[in-house]
Structures are given as C-alpha cells and as structure tokens.
PDB file of C-alpha atoms in Angstrom:
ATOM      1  CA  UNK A   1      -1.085  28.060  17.057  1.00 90.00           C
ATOM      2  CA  UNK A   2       1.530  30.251  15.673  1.00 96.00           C
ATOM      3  CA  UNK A   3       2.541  30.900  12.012  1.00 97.00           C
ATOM      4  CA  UNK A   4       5.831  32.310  11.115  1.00 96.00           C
ATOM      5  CA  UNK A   5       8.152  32.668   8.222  1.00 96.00           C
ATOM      6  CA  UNK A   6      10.818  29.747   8.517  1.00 95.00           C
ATOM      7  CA  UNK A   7      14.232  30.056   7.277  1.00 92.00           C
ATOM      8  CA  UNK A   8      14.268  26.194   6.529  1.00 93.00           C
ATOM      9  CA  UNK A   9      17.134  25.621   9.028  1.00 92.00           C
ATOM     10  CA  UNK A  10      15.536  24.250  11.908  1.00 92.00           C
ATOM     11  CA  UNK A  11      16.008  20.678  12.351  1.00 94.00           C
ATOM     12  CA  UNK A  12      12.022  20.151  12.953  1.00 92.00           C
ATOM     13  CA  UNK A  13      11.403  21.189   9.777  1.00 91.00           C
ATOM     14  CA  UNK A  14      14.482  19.285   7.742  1.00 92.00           C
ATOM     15  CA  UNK A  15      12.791  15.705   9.481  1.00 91.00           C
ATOM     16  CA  UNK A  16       9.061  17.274   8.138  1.00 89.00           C
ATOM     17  CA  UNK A  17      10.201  17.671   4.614  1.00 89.00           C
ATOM     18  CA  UNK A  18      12.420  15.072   4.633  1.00 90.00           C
ATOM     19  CA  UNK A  19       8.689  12.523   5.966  1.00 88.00           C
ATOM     20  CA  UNK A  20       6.905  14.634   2.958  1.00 88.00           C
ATOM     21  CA  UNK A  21       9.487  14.227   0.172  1.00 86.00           C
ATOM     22  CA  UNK A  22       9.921  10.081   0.909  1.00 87.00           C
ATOM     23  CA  UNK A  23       5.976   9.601   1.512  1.00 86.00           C
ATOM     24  CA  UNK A  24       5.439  11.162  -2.327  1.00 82.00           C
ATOM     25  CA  UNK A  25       7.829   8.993  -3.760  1.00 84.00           C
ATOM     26  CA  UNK A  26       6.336   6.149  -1.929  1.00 86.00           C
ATOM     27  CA  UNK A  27       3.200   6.865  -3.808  1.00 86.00           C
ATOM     28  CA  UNK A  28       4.313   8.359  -6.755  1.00 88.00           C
ATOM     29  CA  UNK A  29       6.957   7.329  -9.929  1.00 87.00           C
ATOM     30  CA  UNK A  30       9.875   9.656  -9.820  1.00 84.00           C
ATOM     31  CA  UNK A  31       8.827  11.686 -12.622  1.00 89.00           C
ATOM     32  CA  UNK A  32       5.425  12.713 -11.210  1.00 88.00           C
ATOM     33  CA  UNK A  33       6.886  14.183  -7.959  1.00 87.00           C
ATOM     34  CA  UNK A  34       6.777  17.562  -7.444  1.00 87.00           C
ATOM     35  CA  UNK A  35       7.481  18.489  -3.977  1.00 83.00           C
ATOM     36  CA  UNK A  36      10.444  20.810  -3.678  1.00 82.00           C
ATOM     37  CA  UNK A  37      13.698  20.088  -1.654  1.00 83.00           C
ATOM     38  CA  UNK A  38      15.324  22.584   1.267  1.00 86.00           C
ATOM     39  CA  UNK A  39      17.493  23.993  -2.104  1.00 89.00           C
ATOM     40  CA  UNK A  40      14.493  24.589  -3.980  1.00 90.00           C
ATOM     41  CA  UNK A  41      12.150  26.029  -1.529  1.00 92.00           C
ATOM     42  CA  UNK A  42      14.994  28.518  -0.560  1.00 93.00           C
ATOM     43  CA  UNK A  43      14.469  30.314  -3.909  1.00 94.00           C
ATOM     44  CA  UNK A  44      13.297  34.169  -3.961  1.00 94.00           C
ATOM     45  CA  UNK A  45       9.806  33.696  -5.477  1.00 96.00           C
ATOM     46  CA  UNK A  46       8.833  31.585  -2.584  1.00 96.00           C
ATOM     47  CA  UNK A  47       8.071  32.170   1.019  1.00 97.00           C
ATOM     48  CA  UNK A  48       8.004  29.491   3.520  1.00 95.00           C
ATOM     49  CA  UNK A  49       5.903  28.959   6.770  1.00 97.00           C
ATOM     50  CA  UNK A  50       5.719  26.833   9.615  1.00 96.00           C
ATOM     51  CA  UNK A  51       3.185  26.614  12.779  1.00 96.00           C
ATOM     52  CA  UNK A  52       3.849  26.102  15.776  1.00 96.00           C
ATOM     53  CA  UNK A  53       1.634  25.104  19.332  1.00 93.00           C
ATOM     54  CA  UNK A  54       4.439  26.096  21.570  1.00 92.00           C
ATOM     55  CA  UNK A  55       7.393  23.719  20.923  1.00 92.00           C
ATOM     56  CA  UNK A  56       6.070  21.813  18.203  1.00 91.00           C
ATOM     57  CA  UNK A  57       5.606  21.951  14.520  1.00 94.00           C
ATOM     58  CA  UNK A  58       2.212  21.364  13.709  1.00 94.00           C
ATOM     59  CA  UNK A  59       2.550  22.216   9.751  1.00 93.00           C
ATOM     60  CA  UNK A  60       4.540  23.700   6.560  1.00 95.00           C
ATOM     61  CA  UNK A  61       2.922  25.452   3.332  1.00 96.00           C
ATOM     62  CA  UNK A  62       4.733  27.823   1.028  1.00 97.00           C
ATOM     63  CA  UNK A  63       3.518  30.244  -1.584  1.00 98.00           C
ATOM     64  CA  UNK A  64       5.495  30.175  -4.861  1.00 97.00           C
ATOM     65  CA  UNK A  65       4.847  33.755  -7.077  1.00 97.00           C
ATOM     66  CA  UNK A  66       4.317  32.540 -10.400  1.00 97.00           C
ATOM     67  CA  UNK A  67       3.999  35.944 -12.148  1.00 96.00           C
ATOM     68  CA  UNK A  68       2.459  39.373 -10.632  1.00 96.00           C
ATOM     69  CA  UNK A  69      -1.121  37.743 -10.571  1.00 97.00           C
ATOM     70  CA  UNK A  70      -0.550  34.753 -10.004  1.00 98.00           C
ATOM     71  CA  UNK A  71       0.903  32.198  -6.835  1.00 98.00           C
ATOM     72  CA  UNK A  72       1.063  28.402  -6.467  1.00 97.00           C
ATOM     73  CA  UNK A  73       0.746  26.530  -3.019  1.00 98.00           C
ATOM     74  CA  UNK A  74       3.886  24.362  -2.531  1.00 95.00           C
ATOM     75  CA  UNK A  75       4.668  22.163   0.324  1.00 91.00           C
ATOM     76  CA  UNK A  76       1.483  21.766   2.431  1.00 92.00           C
ATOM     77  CA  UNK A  77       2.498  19.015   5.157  1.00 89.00           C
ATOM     78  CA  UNK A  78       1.140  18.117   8.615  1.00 89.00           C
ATOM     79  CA  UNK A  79       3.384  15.411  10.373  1.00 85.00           C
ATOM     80  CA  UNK A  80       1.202  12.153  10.335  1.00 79.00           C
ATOM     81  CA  UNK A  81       1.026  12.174  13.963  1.00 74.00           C
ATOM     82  CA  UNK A  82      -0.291  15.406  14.476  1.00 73.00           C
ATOM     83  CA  UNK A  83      -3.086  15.666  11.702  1.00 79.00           C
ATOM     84  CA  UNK A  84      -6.603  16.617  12.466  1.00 82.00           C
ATOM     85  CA  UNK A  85      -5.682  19.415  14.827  1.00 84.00           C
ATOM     86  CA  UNK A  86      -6.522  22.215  12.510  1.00 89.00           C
ATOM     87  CA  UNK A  87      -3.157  23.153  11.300  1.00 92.00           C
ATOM     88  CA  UNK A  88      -3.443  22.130   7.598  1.00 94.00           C
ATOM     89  CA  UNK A  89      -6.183  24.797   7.701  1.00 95.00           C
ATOM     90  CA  UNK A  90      -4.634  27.402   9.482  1.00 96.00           C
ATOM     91  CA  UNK A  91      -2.044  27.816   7.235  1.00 96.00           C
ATOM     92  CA  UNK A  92      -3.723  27.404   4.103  1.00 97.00           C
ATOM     93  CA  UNK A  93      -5.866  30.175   5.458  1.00 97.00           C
ATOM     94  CA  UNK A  94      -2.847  32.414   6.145  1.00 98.00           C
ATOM     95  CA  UNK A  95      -1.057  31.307   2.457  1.00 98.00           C
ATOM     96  CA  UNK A  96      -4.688  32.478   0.861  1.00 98.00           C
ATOM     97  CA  UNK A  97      -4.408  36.073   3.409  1.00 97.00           C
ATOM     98  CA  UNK A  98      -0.681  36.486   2.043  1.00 97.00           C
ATOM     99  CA  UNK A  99      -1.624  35.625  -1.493  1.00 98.00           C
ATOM    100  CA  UNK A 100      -4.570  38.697  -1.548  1.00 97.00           C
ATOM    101  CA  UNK A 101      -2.195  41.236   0.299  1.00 97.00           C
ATOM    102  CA  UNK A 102       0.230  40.538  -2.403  1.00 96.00           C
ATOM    103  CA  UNK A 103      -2.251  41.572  -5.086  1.00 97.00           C
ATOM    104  CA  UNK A 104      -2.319  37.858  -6.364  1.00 98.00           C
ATOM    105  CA  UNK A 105      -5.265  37.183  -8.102  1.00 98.00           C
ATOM    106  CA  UNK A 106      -5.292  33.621  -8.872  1.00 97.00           C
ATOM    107  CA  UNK A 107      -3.656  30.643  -6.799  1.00 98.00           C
ATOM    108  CA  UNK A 108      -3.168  27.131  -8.417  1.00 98.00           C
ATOM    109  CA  UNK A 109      -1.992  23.964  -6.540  1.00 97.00           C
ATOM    110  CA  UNK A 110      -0.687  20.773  -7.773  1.00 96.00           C
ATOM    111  CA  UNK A 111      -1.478  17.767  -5.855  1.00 95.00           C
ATOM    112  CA  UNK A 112      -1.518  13.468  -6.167  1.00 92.00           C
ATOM    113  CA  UNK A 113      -5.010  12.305  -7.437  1.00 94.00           C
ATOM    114  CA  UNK A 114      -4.293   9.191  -5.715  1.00 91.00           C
ATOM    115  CA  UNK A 115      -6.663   8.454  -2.655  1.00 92.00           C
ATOM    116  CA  UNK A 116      -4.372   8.704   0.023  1.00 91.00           C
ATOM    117  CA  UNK A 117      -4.337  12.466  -1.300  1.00 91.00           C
ATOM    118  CA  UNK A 118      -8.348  12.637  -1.249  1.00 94.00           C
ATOM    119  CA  UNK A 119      -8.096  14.552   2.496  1.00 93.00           C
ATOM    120  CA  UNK A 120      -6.216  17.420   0.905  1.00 94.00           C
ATOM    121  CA  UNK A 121      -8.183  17.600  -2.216  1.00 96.00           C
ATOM    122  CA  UNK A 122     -10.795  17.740   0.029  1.00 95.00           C
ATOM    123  CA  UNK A 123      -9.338  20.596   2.647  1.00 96.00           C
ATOM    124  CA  UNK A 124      -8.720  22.382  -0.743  1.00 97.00           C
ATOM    125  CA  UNK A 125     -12.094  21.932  -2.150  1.00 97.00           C
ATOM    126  CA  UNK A 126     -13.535  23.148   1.090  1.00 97.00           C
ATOM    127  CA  UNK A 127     -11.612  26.530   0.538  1.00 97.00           C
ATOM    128  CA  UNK A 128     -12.536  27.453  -3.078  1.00 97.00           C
ATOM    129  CA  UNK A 129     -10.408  25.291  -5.111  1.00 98.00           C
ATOM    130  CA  UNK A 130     -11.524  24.132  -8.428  1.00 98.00           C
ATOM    131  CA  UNK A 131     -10.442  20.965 -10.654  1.00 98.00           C
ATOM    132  CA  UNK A 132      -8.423  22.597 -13.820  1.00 97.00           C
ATOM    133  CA  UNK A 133      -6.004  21.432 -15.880  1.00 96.00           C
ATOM    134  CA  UNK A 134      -1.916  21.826 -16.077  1.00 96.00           C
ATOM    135  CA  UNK A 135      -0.841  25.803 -14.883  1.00 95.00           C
ATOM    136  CA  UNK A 136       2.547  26.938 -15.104  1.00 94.00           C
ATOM    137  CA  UNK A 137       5.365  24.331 -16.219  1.00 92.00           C
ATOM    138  CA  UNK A 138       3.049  21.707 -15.452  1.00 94.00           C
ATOM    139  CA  UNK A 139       1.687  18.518 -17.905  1.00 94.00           C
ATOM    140  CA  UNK A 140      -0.918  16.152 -17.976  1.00 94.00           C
ATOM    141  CA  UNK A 141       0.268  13.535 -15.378  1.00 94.00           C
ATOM    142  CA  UNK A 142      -2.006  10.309 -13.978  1.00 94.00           C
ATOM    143  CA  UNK A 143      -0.502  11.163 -10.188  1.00 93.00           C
ATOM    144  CA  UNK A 144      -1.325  14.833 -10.754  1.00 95.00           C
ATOM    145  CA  UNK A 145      -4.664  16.603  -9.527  1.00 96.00           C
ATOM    146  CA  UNK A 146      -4.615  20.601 -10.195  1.00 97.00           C
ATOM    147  CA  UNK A 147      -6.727  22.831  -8.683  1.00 98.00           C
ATOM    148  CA  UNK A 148      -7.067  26.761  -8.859  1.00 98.00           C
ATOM    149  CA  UNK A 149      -9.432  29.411  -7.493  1.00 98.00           C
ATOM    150  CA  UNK A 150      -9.964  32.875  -7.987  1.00 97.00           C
ATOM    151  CA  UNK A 151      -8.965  35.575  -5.316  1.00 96.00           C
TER     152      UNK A 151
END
C-alpha cells in the first residue's frame, strides 16, 4: 500500500467521495452531515490523502489544522468493496504521523453515532480516541459522535 498527497482530481477519488457524501445523507438529516465536498476539501488548512495497492484506491483521510495545536480528521473512507484490507488503518496511522510532525498536539474527529458507524468508532477507539463533546464549530447533534486524543 501506498499513501500519497492527492490533488482531488483523479476520477477514482471524485466516484469515492461522491459513494461517501450520498451514503451520509442516506443515514443522516441534511443538517447533521458533515463530510466536506471536492470545493471544501481543496481549502489551505487541509491536506488530502489517498492509498493506493498498485492501481487501485484502497482509502481517503484528510487532516484539517484547526489552530497551531490542534487538527481534525476529515474524510476517512474505504470503498465498501474493498474494506477490511487494512487501509482505513494505514492511513489513519499516517494522518496521526503527519499530525505529530506538524507539532499538533491534539486531534478531534467528528463522526455518525449511528451503528452502521460503530466500525469506525471502533478503528478510532482502537487508536487512542476518546468520547468528548462538540470541538471547533461543532454542536450537540443526535447523528454526531466526537472523539479526541492527545498527541
């Protein structure tokens, strides 16, 4: 497996985001959806990656810089068909690596609390990632779960 940073102009990873944005407003009211679009994830505080086994895109995560401290983890997807391969992993590993050799101390993630979201709750659980509350420009929501952890 091989991570990179994308440039979000691929059209693997337009069909990725594109199954990621429609499956969280399959699950989730409008309001209570906060996965970023191509537009959004294109913005300077946030660095996208993608990995790759050979041809094929295995996974995306980005890190959002929230202040000089702090980061968020945005856009963590694995295509359906390719999940339990270790990819999920890999680059949440590599978004935690980036987020220390940026100085970051703290990284936050918002995710569903819905059980069809329980296997990434879990993969972040597994890594060091506390329940909390709201971070950032966040609220209480009933689809929301928010995690954070320490670096």
């Amino acid at each position: 497996m091989k991570i990179r940073i994308d440039d979000l102009r691929g059209p693997e990873i337009h069909a990725l985001l594109e199954e990621h944005l429609r499956h969280m407003h399959e699950l989730s009211p409008p309001e209570s959806v906060h996965a970023l679009d191509l537009d959004k994830l294109r913005q300077p505080e946030i660095t996208f990656w993608t990995i790759w086994e050979g041809e094929q895109l295995l996974g995306c995560g980005a890190l959002k810089q929230l202040s000089p401290t702090e980061g968020e983890i945005k856009s963590m997807r694995t295509p359906t068909a390719l999940r339990g391969k270790g990819a999920a992993r890999a680059i949440l590993n590599h978004i935690l690596e980036q987020a220390r050799a940026r100085g970051l101390t703290r990284l936050s993630l918002e995710t569903g609390s819905q059980p069809e979201f329980e296997p990434a709750r879990r993969l972040y659980a597994s890594a060091g990632f506390k329940f909390c509350g709201p971070f950032a420009d966040y609220a209480e929501d009933p689809y929301s779960a928010f995690m954070t952890r320490q670096l």
